[in-house]
GROMACS .gro file of C-alpha atoms in nm:
model
  497
    1MET     CA    1   0.000   0.000   0.000
    2ARG     CA    2   0.134   0.342  -0.097
    3GLU     CA    3   0.223   0.547   0.211
    4ILE     CA    4   0.217   0.927   0.213
    5PRO     CA    5   0.542   1.056   0.366
    6LEU     CA    6   0.618   1.366   0.563
    7LEU     CA    7   0.848   1.615   0.394
    8ILE     CA    8   1.106   1.760   0.633
    9ASN     CA    9   1.449   1.911   0.569
   10GLY     CA   10   1.423   1.837   0.199
   11GLU     CA   11   1.362   1.464   0.249
   12LYS     CA   12   1.064   1.230   0.243
   13VAL     CA   13   1.027   1.087   0.591
   14ARG     CA   14   0.821   0.783   0.688
   15SER     CA   15   0.623   0.883   0.994
   16LYS     CA   16   0.670   0.684   1.316
   17SER     CA   17   0.304   0.745   1.400
   18GLU     CA   18   0.088   0.452   1.500
   19ASN     CA   19  -0.219   0.636   1.369
   20TRP     CA   20  -0.268   0.612   0.991
   21LEU     CA   21  -0.579   0.693   0.790
   22ASP     CA   22  -0.693   0.540   0.463
   23VAL     CA   23  -0.710   0.766   0.158
   24LEU     CA   24  -1.005   0.650  -0.053
   25ASN     CA   25  -1.099   0.680  -0.417
   26PRO     CA   26  -1.447   0.834  -0.374
   27ALA     CA   27  -1.576   0.668  -0.690
   28THR     CA   28  -1.495   0.315  -0.573
   29GLN     CA   29  -1.412   0.326  -0.197
   30GLU     CA   30  -1.082   0.160  -0.289
   31VAL     CA   31  -0.799   0.244  -0.051
   32VAL     CA   32  -0.538   0.415  -0.271
   33ALA     CA   33  -0.295   0.530   0.000
   34ARG     CA   34  -0.241   0.565   0.374
   35VAL     CA   35  -0.160   0.896   0.541
   36PRO     CA   36  -0.005   0.935   0.887
   37MET     CA   37  -0.121   1.155   1.169
   38ALA     CA   38   0.221   1.301   1.250
   39THR     CA   39   0.355   1.261   1.602
   40GLU     CA   40   0.417   1.557   1.829
   41GLU     CA   41   0.792   1.506   1.790
   42GLU     CA   42   0.764   1.509   1.409
   43VAL     CA   43   0.566   1.833   1.410
   44GLU     CA   44   0.820   1.990   1.647
   45TYR     CA   45   1.103   1.881   1.419
   46ALA     CA   46   0.931   2.021   1.109
   47ILE     CA   47   0.881   2.359   1.278
   48SER     CA   48   1.228   2.384   1.433
   49ASN     CA   49   1.387   2.279   1.104
   50ALA     CA   50   1.193   2.549   0.921
   51ALA     CA   51   1.300   2.805   1.182
   52GLU     CA   52   1.664   2.711   1.126
   53ALA     CA   53   1.627   2.726   0.748
   54PHE     CA   54   1.475   3.073   0.774
   55LYS     CA   55   1.799   3.216   0.912
   56SER     CA   56   1.979   3.174   0.581
   57TRP     CA   57   1.682   3.182   0.343
   58ARG     CA   58   1.582   3.533   0.452
   59LEU     CA   59   1.920   3.657   0.328
   60VAL     CA   60   1.887   3.507  -0.020
   61SER     CA   61   1.841   3.772  -0.288
   62VAL     CA   62   1.494   3.853  -0.413
   63THR     CA   63   1.614   3.779  -0.766
   64LYS     CA   64   1.721   3.424  -0.678
   65ARG     CA   65   1.397   3.358  -0.492
   66MET     CA   66   1.195   3.473  -0.791
   67ARG     CA   67   1.397   3.258  -1.031
   68ILE     CA   68   1.325   2.952  -0.816
   69MET     CA   69   0.957   3.040  -0.826
   70LEU     CA   70   0.968   3.079  -1.205
   71LYS     CA   71   1.116   2.729  -1.234
   72PHE     CA   72   0.849   2.599  -0.997
   73GLN     CA   73   0.583   2.752  -1.216
   74GLN     CA   74   0.722   2.567  -1.517
   75LEU     CA   75   0.736   2.237  -1.329
   76LEU     CA   76   0.373   2.276  -1.224
   77GLN     CA   77   0.275   2.336  -1.582
   78ASP     CA   78   0.479   2.037  -1.703
   79ASN     CA   79   0.315   1.812  -1.443
   80THR     CA   80  -0.044   1.927  -1.493
   81GLU     CA   81  -0.158   1.586  -1.614
   82GLU     CA   82  -0.020   1.397  -1.313
   83LEU     CA   83  -0.142   1.655  -1.063
   84ALA     CA   84  -0.490   1.642  -1.216
   85ARG     CA   85  -0.487   1.260  -1.209
   86LEU     CA   86  -0.408   1.259  -0.837
   87ILE     CA   87  -0.677   1.519  -0.766
   88THR     CA   88  -0.937   1.309  -0.948
   89LEU     CA   89  -0.817   0.987  -0.785
   90GLU     CA   90  -0.851   1.112  -0.428
   91HIS     CA   91  -1.100   1.398  -0.450
   92GLY     CA   92  -1.330   1.276  -0.726
   93LYS     CA   93  -1.369   1.590  -0.937
   94THR     CA   94  -1.362   1.545  -1.312
   95LEU     CA   95  -1.031   1.560  -1.495
   96PRO     CA   96  -1.119   1.883  -1.681
   97ASP     CA   97  -1.214   2.040  -1.347
   98ALA     CA   98  -0.890   1.914  -1.191
   99GLU     CA   99  -0.685   2.054  -1.478
  100GLY     CA  100  -0.862   2.385  -1.430
  101GLU     CA  101  -0.760   2.378  -1.064
  102VAL     CA  102  -0.394   2.339  -1.161
  103GLY     CA  103  -0.437   2.635  -1.394
  104ARG     CA  104  -0.565   2.845  -1.104
  105ALA     CA  105  -0.266   2.735  -0.897
  106LEU     CA  106  -0.035   2.848  -1.176
  107GLU     CA  107  -0.189   3.195  -1.163
  108ALA     CA  108  -0.110   3.223  -0.791
  109VAL     CA  109   0.248   3.108  -0.845
  110GLU     CA  110   0.287   3.356  -1.131
  111ASN     CA  111   0.171   3.632  -0.899
  112ALA     CA  112   0.439   3.524  -0.650
  113CYS     CA  113   0.698   3.552  -0.927
  114GLY     CA  114   0.643   3.928  -0.921
  115VAL     CA  115   0.739   3.967  -0.557
  116ALA     CA  116   1.011   4.221  -0.638
  117ARG     CA  117   0.731   4.464  -0.719
  118LEU     CA  118   0.497   4.352  -0.442
  119GLN     CA  119   0.758   4.360  -0.166
  120MET     CA  120   0.908   4.700  -0.243
  121GLY     CA  121   0.897   4.961   0.029
  122GLU     CA  122   0.846   5.338   0.001
  123MET     CA  123   1.074   5.636   0.048
  124SER     CA  124   1.037   6.006   0.110
  125ASN     CA  125   1.358   6.200   0.043
  126ASN     CA  126   1.404   6.508   0.264
  127ALA     CA  127   1.092   6.443   0.466
  128ALA     CA  128   1.260   6.697   0.694
  129THR     CA  129   1.577   6.889   0.615
  130GLY     CA  130   1.846   6.629   0.564
  131VAL     CA  131   1.616   6.351   0.684
  132ASP     CA  132   1.491   6.060   0.474
  133VAL     CA  133   1.207   5.828   0.575
  134TYR     CA  134   1.165   5.488   0.415
  135THR     CA  135   1.007   5.149   0.475
  136MET     CA  136   1.135   4.795   0.433
  137ASN     CA  137   0.904   4.494   0.398
  138GLN     CA  138   1.088   4.204   0.557
  139PRO     CA  139   0.991   3.837   0.606
  140LEU     CA  140   0.821   3.732   0.927
  141GLY     CA  141   0.984   3.395   0.996
  142VAL     CA  142   0.806   3.058   0.979
  143GLY     CA  143   0.459   3.055   0.825
  144ALA     CA  144   0.202   2.778   0.844
  145GLY     CA  145  -0.075   2.682   0.605
  146ILE     CA  146  -0.379   2.461   0.670
  147THR     CA  147  -0.591   2.366   0.369
  148ALA     CA  148  -0.925   2.198   0.302
  149PHE     CA  149  -0.981   1.896   0.079
  150ASN     CA  150  -1.171   2.063  -0.203
  151PHE     CA  151  -0.873   2.222  -0.383
  152PRO     CA  152  -0.561   2.025  -0.284
  153VAL     CA  153  -0.338   2.208  -0.534
  154MET     CA  154  -0.495   2.552  -0.565
  155LEU     CA  155  -0.528   2.623  -0.193
  156PRO     CA  156  -0.162   2.552  -0.106
  157SER     CA  157  -0.066   2.772  -0.403
  158PHE     CA  158  -0.246   3.061  -0.232
  159MET     CA  159  -0.009   3.018   0.063
  160PHE     CA  160   0.342   2.882   0.045
  161PRO     CA  161   0.469   3.021  -0.291
  162ALA     CA  162   0.414   3.383  -0.181
  163ALA     CA  163   0.531   3.316   0.175
  164ILE     CA  164   0.853   3.154   0.055
  165VAL     CA  165   0.933   3.404  -0.217
  166CYS     CA  166   0.896   3.684   0.041
  167GLY     CA  167   1.178   3.518   0.238
  168ASN     CA  168   0.985   3.311   0.493
  169SER     CA  169   1.006   2.938   0.555
  170PHE     CA  170   0.685   2.738   0.567
  171VAL     CA  171   0.511   2.435   0.718
  172LEU     CA  172   0.213   2.305   0.520
  173LYS     CA  173  -0.060   2.079   0.658
  174PRO     CA  174  -0.273   1.964   0.364
  175SER     CA  175  -0.601   1.781   0.396
  176GLU     CA  176  -0.563   1.420   0.503
  177GLN     CA  177  -0.846   1.324   0.265
  178ASP     CA  178  -0.654   1.389  -0.059
  179PRO     CA  179  -0.288   1.463   0.022
  180SER     CA  180  -0.105   1.316  -0.279
  181SER     CA  181  -0.136   1.611  -0.516
  182SER     CA  182  -0.033   1.853  -0.240
  183MET     CA  183   0.273   1.636  -0.173
  184LEU     CA  184   0.369   1.626  -0.540
  185MET     CA  185   0.335   2.002  -0.552
  186ALA     CA  186   0.575   2.040  -0.258
  187GLU     CA  187   0.822   1.797  -0.414
  188LEU     CA  188   0.819   2.002  -0.735
  189ALA     CA  189   0.899   2.313  -0.531
  190LEU     CA  190   1.208   2.140  -0.391
  191GLU     CA  191   1.304   2.027  -0.741
  192ALA     CA  192   1.278   2.390  -0.852
  193GLY     CA  193   1.543   2.484  -0.596
  194VAL     CA  194   1.361   2.563  -0.271
  195PRO     CA  195   1.627   2.475  -0.010
  196ALA     CA  196   1.587   2.199   0.246
  197GLY     CA  197   1.376   2.310   0.541
  198VAL     CA  198   1.228   2.613   0.370
  199LEU     CA  199   0.916   2.408   0.283
  200ASN     CA  200   0.814   2.123   0.513
  201VAL     CA  201   0.493   1.919   0.501
  202VAL     CA  202   0.321   1.742   0.790
  203HIS     CA  203  -0.007   1.555   0.804
  204GLY     CA  204  -0.255   1.528   1.086
  205GLY     CA  205  -0.577   1.630   1.253
  206PRO     CA  206  -0.675   1.874   1.527
  207ASP     CA  207  -0.363   1.814   1.739
  208VAL     CA  208  -0.134   1.914   1.452
  209VAL     CA  209  -0.350   2.216   1.366
  210ASN     CA  210  -0.346   2.334   1.726
  211ARG     CA  211   0.030   2.301   1.749
  212LEU     CA  212   0.084   2.502   1.433
  213CYS     CA  213  -0.141   2.775   1.572
  214SER     CA  214   0.030   2.792   1.912
  215HIS     CA  215   0.400   2.719   1.854
  216ASP     CA  216   0.631   3.007   1.941
  217ASP     CA  217   0.832   2.972   1.618
  218ILE     CA  218   0.526   3.006   1.393
  219LYS     CA  219   0.472   3.373   1.309
  220ALA     CA  220   0.173   3.363   1.071
  221VAL     CA  221  -0.104   3.115   0.995
  222SER     CA  222  -0.316   3.095   0.680
  223PHE     CA  223  -0.629   2.880   0.668
  224ILE     CA  224  -0.884   2.804   0.395
  225GLY     CA  225  -1.174   2.575   0.478
  226SER     CA  226  -1.488   2.542   0.688
  227THR     CA  227  -1.621   2.815   0.916
  228ASN     CA  228  -1.599   2.616   1.239
  229VAL     CA  229  -1.236   2.516   1.192
  230GLY     CA  230  -1.144   2.854   1.045
  231THR     CA  231  -1.284   3.042   1.343
  232HIS     CA  232  -1.094   2.813   1.579
  233VAL     CA  233  -0.769   2.856   1.385
  234TYR     CA  234  -0.801   3.234   1.372
  235ASN     CA  235  -0.884   3.269   1.740
  236LEU     CA  236  -0.616   3.028   1.862
  237ALA     CA  237  -0.344   3.173   1.641
  238SER     CA  238  -0.437   3.529   1.737
  239GLN     CA  239  -0.435   3.442   2.106
  240HIS     CA  240  -0.078   3.321   2.064
  241GLY     CA  241   0.033   3.639   1.892
  242LYS     CA  242   0.031   3.512   1.534
  243ARG     CA  243  -0.075   3.701   1.229
  244ALA     CA  244  -0.374   3.503   1.100
  245GLN     CA  245  -0.615   3.485   0.810
  246SER     CA  246  -0.909   3.246   0.769
  247MET     CA  247  -1.105   3.221   0.447
  248MET     CA  248  -1.415   3.030   0.547
  249GLY     CA  249  -1.772   2.928   0.473
  250ALA     CA  250  -2.003   3.058   0.207
  251LYS     CA  251  -2.359   3.067   0.087
  252ASN     CA  252  -2.320   3.234  -0.250
  253HIS     CA  253  -2.615   3.372  -0.446
  254MET     CA  254  -2.663   3.424  -0.817
  255VAL     CA  255  -2.921   3.685  -0.914
  256ILE     CA  256  -3.077   3.641  -1.257
  257MET     CA  257  -3.261   3.939  -1.400
  258PRO     CA  258  -3.529   3.898  -1.670
  259ASP     CA  259  -3.312   4.090  -1.921
  260ALA     CA  260  -3.022   3.843  -1.886
  261ASN     CA  261  -2.903   3.627  -2.173
  262LYS     CA  262  -3.125   3.334  -2.084
  263ASP     CA  263  -2.929   3.047  -2.233
  264ARG     CA  264  -2.596   3.168  -2.098
  265ALA     CA  265  -2.734   3.247  -1.754
  266ILE     CA  266  -2.891   2.902  -1.712
  267ASN     CA  267  -2.581   2.726  -1.843
  268ASP     CA  268  -2.353   2.918  -1.608
  269LEU     CA  269  -2.591   2.869  -1.316
  270LEU     CA  270  -2.588   2.491  -1.355
  271GLY     CA  271  -2.211   2.479  -1.394
  272SER     CA  272  -2.152   2.691  -1.086
  273ALA     CA  273  -2.407   2.503  -0.873
  274PHE     CA  274  -2.317   2.147  -0.968
  275GLY     CA  275  -1.958   2.159  -1.094
  276ALA     CA  276  -1.708   1.982  -0.865
  277ALA     CA  277  -2.022   1.826  -0.713
  278GLY     CA  278  -2.083   2.158  -0.539
  279GLN     CA  279  -1.772   2.115  -0.323
  280ARG     CA  280  -1.624   2.461  -0.356
  281CYS     CA  281  -1.664   2.772  -0.150
  282MET     CA  282  -1.727   2.979  -0.462
  283ALA     CA  283  -2.011   2.762  -0.592
  284ASN     CA  284  -2.355   2.919  -0.640
  285PRO     CA  285  -2.595   2.695  -0.445
  286VAL     CA  286  -2.863   2.967  -0.437
  287THR     CA  287  -3.020   3.154  -0.724
  288ILE     CA  288  -3.266   3.440  -0.692
  289LEU     CA  289  -3.487   3.475  -0.998
  290VAL     CA  290  -3.620   3.827  -1.032
  291GLY     CA  291  -3.948   3.923  -1.202
  292GLU     CA  292  -4.024   3.733  -1.521
  293ALA     CA  293  -3.705   3.526  -1.484
  294ARG     CA  294  -3.911   3.320  -1.237
  295ASN     CA  295  -4.077   3.164  -1.540
  296TRP     CA  296  -3.746   2.994  -1.628
  297ILE     CA  297  -3.766   2.746  -1.338
  298PRO     CA  298  -3.901   2.452  -1.547
  299GLU     CA  299  -3.626   2.493  -1.808
  300ILE     CA  300  -3.355   2.513  -1.541
  301ALA     CA  301  -3.487   2.191  -1.388
  302GLU     CA  302  -3.498   2.008  -1.721
  303ARG     CA  303  -3.140   2.102  -1.800
  304ALA     CA  304  -3.028   1.993  -1.454
  305LYS     CA  305  -3.183   1.651  -1.510
  306GLY     CA  306  -2.969   1.610  -1.822
  307MET     CA  307  -2.635   1.660  -1.649
  308VAL     CA  308  -2.400   1.361  -1.656
  309VAL     CA  309  -2.284   1.206  -1.329
  310ASP     CA  310  -1.992   0.965  -1.360
  311THR     CA  311  -1.641   0.899  -1.236
  312GLY     CA  312  -1.404   1.190  -1.270
  313THR     CA  313  -1.203   1.007  -1.536
  314ASN     CA  314  -1.496   1.039  -1.777
  315ARG     CA  315  -1.424   1.369  -1.949
  316ALA     CA  316  -1.785   1.392  -2.062
  317ALA     CA  317  -1.910   1.394  -1.702
  318ASP     CA  318  -2.046   1.717  -1.556
  319LEU     CA  319  -1.978   1.607  -1.199
  320GLY     CA  320  -1.819   1.319  -1.013
  321PRO     CA  321  -1.862   1.181  -0.662
  322VAL     CA  322  -1.839   1.378  -0.339
  323VAL     CA  323  -1.526   1.323  -0.138
  324SER     CA  324  -1.633   1.072   0.129
  325PRO     CA  325  -1.920   0.860   0.260
  326GLN     CA  326  -1.946   1.098   0.555
  327ALA     CA  327  -1.983   1.395   0.322
  328LYS     CA  328  -2.249   1.210   0.123
  329ALA     CA  329  -2.444   1.122   0.438
  330ARG     CA  330  -2.439   1.484   0.555
  331ILE     CA  331  -2.554   1.611   0.214
  332LEU     CA  332  -2.839   1.360   0.197
  333LYS     CA  333  -2.953   1.455   0.546
  334LEU     CA  334  -2.977   1.820   0.445
  335LEU     CA  335  -3.156   1.735   0.120
  336ASP     CA  336  -3.408   1.528   0.316
  337SER     CA  337  -3.467   1.827   0.544
  338GLY     CA  338  -3.555   2.038   0.241
  339VAL     CA  339  -3.838   1.801   0.157
  340GLU     CA  340  -3.949   1.778   0.520
  341GLN     CA  341  -3.954   2.157   0.560
  342GLY     CA  342  -4.172   2.214   0.255
  343ALA     CA  343  -3.945   2.303  -0.037
  344ASN     CA  344  -4.049   2.178  -0.382
  345LEU     CA  345  -3.813   1.903  -0.496
  346LEU     CA  346  -3.787   1.954  -0.873
  347VAL     CA  347  -3.478   1.741  -0.939
  348ASP     CA  348  -3.389   1.455  -0.705
  349GLY     CA  349  -3.033   1.325  -0.703
  350ARG     CA  350  -3.046   1.146  -0.370
  351ASP     CA  351  -3.061   0.795  -0.514
  352CYS     CA  352  -2.799   0.849  -0.781
  353VAL     CA  353  -2.610   0.531  -0.877
  354VAL     CA  354  -2.340   0.507  -1.144
  355PRO     CA  355  -2.343   0.157  -1.304
  356GLY     CA  356  -2.030  -0.031  -1.211
  357TYR     CA  357  -1.954   0.209  -0.927
  358GLU     CA  358  -2.234   0.127  -0.688
  359LYS     CA  359  -2.011   0.191  -0.385
  360GLY     CA  360  -1.918   0.541  -0.500
  361ASN     CA  361  -2.014   0.857  -0.313
  362PHE     CA  362  -2.243   0.984  -0.586
  363VAL     CA  363  -2.511   1.246  -0.537
  364GLY     CA  364  -2.687   1.371  -0.848
  365PRO     CA  365  -2.793   1.728  -0.922
  366THR     CA  366  -3.074   1.823  -0.683
  367MET     CA  367  -3.290   2.131  -0.722
  368PHE     CA  368  -3.550   2.289  -0.494
  369SER     CA  369  -3.792   2.573  -0.562
  370GLY     CA  370  -4.011   2.746  -0.308
  371VAL     CA  371  -3.713   2.777  -0.073
  372THR     CA  372  -3.738   3.019   0.217
  373THR     CA  373  -3.452   3.170   0.412
  374ASP     CA  374  -3.536   2.982   0.733
  375MET     CA  375  -3.496   2.634   0.581
  376ASP     CA  376  -3.187   2.428   0.664
  377ILE     CA  377  -3.100   2.390   0.296
  378TYR     CA  378  -3.065   2.769   0.285
  379THR     CA  379  -2.910   2.847   0.622
  380GLN     CA  380  -2.646   2.572   0.610
  381GLU     CA  381  -2.364   2.522   0.361
  382ILE     CA  382  -2.461   2.195   0.191
  383PHE     CA  383  -2.129   2.161   0.005
  384GLY     CA  384  -2.287   1.923  -0.243
  385PRO     CA  385  -2.467   1.934  -0.579
  386ALA     CA  386  -2.778   2.116  -0.461
  387LEU     CA  387  -2.948   2.428  -0.597
  388CYS     CA  388  -3.199   2.633  -0.399
  389VAL     CA  389  -3.425   2.866  -0.599
  390LEU     CA  390  -3.563   3.179  -0.436
  391GLU     CA  391  -3.787   3.432  -0.608
  392ALA     CA  392  -3.801   3.810  -0.585
  393GLU     CA  393  -4.018   4.080  -0.734
  394THR     CA  394  -3.739   4.338  -0.760
  395LEU     CA  395  -3.363   4.377  -0.754
  396ASP     CA  396  -3.388   4.561  -0.422
  397GLU     CA  397  -3.557   4.257  -0.270
  398ALA     CA  398  -3.284   4.028  -0.403
  399ILE     CA  399  -3.009   4.253  -0.264
  400ALA     CA  400  -3.181   4.258   0.075
  401ILE     CA  401  -3.189   3.876   0.085
  402ILE     CA  402  -2.818   3.849   0.007
  403ASN     CA  403  -2.712   4.118   0.253
  404ALA     CA  404  -2.915   3.952   0.529
  405ASN     CA  405  -2.722   3.626   0.492
  406GLU     CA  406  -2.440   3.586   0.744
  407ASN     CA  407  -2.185   3.492   0.477
  408GLY     CA  408  -2.027   3.726   0.227
  409ASN     CA  409  -1.791   3.522   0.016
  410GLY     CA  410  -1.913   3.563  -0.342
  411THR     CA  411  -2.217   3.664  -0.544
  412SER     CA  412  -2.303   3.729  -0.906
  413ILE     CA  413  -2.567   3.891  -1.119
  414PHE     CA  414  -2.673   3.818  -1.475
  415THR     CA  415  -2.819   4.116  -1.656
  416SER     CA  416  -2.791   4.320  -1.975
  417SER     CA  417  -2.829   4.650  -1.788
  418GLY     CA  418  -2.523   4.848  -1.690
  419TYR     CA  419  -2.733   5.047  -1.443
  420VAL     CA  420  -2.856   4.730  -1.271
  421ALA     CA  421  -2.505   4.586  -1.256
  422ARG     CA  422  -2.361   4.905  -1.110
  423LYS     CA  423  -2.639   4.931  -0.852
  424PHE     CA  424  -2.575   4.569  -0.753
  425GLU     CA  425  -2.199   4.604  -0.712
  426ASN     CA  426  -2.235   4.919  -0.504
  427GLU     CA  427  -2.511   4.803  -0.271
  428ILE     CA  428  -2.415   4.440  -0.212
  429ASP     CA  429  -2.212   4.356   0.100
  430VAL     CA  430  -2.011   4.067  -0.039
  431GLY     CA  431  -1.637   4.039  -0.095
  432GLN     CA  432  -1.630   3.907  -0.452
  433ILE     CA  433  -1.881   4.002  -0.718
  434GLY     CA  434  -1.938   3.862  -1.065
  435ILE     CA  435  -2.124   4.047  -1.338
  436ASN     CA  436  -2.235   3.789  -1.593
  437VAL     CA  437  -1.962   3.571  -1.439
  438PRO     CA  438  -2.088   3.278  -1.230
  439ILE     CA  439  -1.785   3.209  -1.009
  440PRO     CA  440  -1.621   3.545  -0.935
  441VAL     CA  441  -1.278   3.429  -0.817
  442PRO     CA  442  -1.051   3.711  -0.933
  443VAL     CA  443  -0.733   3.646  -1.127
  444ALA     CA  444  -0.445   3.597  -0.887
  445TYR     CA  445  -0.292   3.943  -0.925
  446PHE     CA  446  -0.605   4.064  -0.744
  447SER     CA  447  -0.654   3.957  -0.383
  448PHE     CA  448  -0.902   3.688  -0.283
  449THR     CA  449  -1.135   3.839  -0.027
  450GLY     CA  450  -1.468   3.804   0.151
  451SER     CA  451  -1.683   3.972   0.412
  452ARG     CA  452  -1.875   3.898   0.732
  453ALA     CA  453  -1.865   3.531   0.838
  454SER     CA  454  -1.671   3.427   0.528
  455LYS     CA  455  -1.343   3.589   0.631
  456LEU     CA  456  -1.141   3.662   0.943
  457GLY     CA  457  -0.835   3.882   0.912
  458ASP     CA  458  -0.770   4.204   0.729
  459LEU     CA  459  -0.558   4.062   0.446
  460GLY     CA  460  -0.642   3.789   0.196
  461PRO     CA  461  -0.442   3.558  -0.031
  462ASN     CA  462  -0.303   3.664  -0.370
  463GLY     CA  463  -0.272   4.011  -0.520
  464LYS     CA  464  -0.094   4.289  -0.334
  465GLN     CA  465  -0.233   4.178   0.000
  466VAL     CA  466  -0.040   3.850  -0.007
  467ALA     CA  467   0.296   4.026   0.025
  468GLN     CA  468   0.158   4.246   0.301
  469PHE     CA  469   0.043   3.939   0.494
  470TRP     CA  470   0.374   3.755   0.470
  471THR     CA  471   0.600   4.052   0.554
  472GLN     CA  472   0.640   4.301   0.834
  473THR     CA  473   0.700   4.668   0.762
  474LYS     CA  474   0.987   4.853   0.923
  475SER     CA  475   0.996   5.232   0.907
  476VAL     CA  476   1.336   5.397   0.907
  477THR     CA  477   1.399   5.765   0.975
  478ALA     CA  478   1.759   5.846   0.879
  479ARG     CA  479   1.982   6.151   0.901
  480TRP     CA  480   2.352   6.148   0.804
  481PHE     CA  481   2.625   6.395   0.893
  482GLU     CA  482   2.956   6.455   0.725
  483PRO     CA  483   3.226   6.297   0.944
  484ASP     CA  484   3.433   6.528   1.165
  485HIS     CA  485   3.759   6.365   1.064
  486ILE     CA  486   3.880   6.215   0.740
  487GLU     CA  487   4.219   6.050   0.778
  488GLY     CA  488   4.296   6.269   1.080
  489THR     CA  489   4.196   6.600   0.917
  490LYS     CA  490   3.900   6.792   1.055
  491VAL     CA  491   3.648   6.890   0.791
  492HIS     CA  492   3.457   7.218   0.821
  493THR     CA  493   3.146   7.236   0.607
  494THR     CA  494   2.890   7.509   0.569
  495ILE     CA  495   2.546   7.404   0.452
  496SER     CA  496   2.306   7.664   0.318
  497LEU     CA  497   1.952   7.579   0.419
   0.00000   0.00000   0.00000
């Protein structure tokens, strides 16, 4: 059985842990690997080794760091096929979706390649007579990253490439549910020239997470995942004096106006609601149909019924299995609650079976109309292939519904009116907005953000904010005088002010 190693001091290390978990193929329940829950001693070693590596890495030139990152970017691109295969094997998403994830990771790495621009300080010459004031953005020390299962390549790319290229060392804890692609990614970083100890990888559960958040040598913690864990990570890290960011839960809404391009809006709605089996924080599990767009419900349902559910290796599939039996059970429980609480079940994917893969964690596209904001299928993040349809008379009513939701991760609107789009983007209280774009994740040279319960911390991944998060600013006020003696001769100088 393939064993997932730790990665410490530039070497693959077989864990001495007695606690190993099975990594399953979600389409078959086949055990494809075993991952260790690292021991306390192994976590301590990974952190102390990274702290030691930081002492020399911080002094490496920005140019050399960027060149390593450029080589890493090329290696990621060259290994797209293998990375996507591992994502599909352990996560279940379709190969095209997995390849798209690697493409998103490449964008984040490319943004890190421009750190010379992002990390530059500022200077004011003669802020006072003969006095210059300038800033330096210097690395923090050892950073830590904790990632969820749903994007095992993209989420780490939001963290360690920027942290490392800014001069920090890093300890990554990827999800134990699908660790192989994250491990390959880290190995490629070492192949690109990242020195031993600058990037270490450990595996584990709550004990490992808590140690990363509380260890004295860890200076900053980045988390992307569920709200409960993210809140815990942010609070614990902050209590121990760490800089922290947590990108967390979501309940994204797509507003469809009656003047929208109907075919495109429905197509994009279904892709954003059911793609990756709904297991992404930027999915659109809620749509609000405004005015006459409410008449499109039957057509949306018919198209949803025609979506293909199969293993991720079938490139014609629209969605694959969800990640685990536990995830499937939770999704089904929430879908059942929708029926029990009075929503209209228009498309039922609860009994979805893929021939030949009867043990797989498959849930088909499921669609409800008549959803109200007090139902569990609305208030909770289903994180599965489910679409809740709400109806509104006006745009103002739709905006009010979205702004009343506790989450503020992403939202989108489909319309042909510039006025409507501008009103929406100005009045909505959500971090990321799409206009005729279903999943509004910005390109990586803009920062990933969020609002309300979807984000804790002032700074987000990517863009300009990523360099701010992984560096500390020093302000220097400097004044220089001509020396009194040069080779034993006193110098008299008159300065005209």
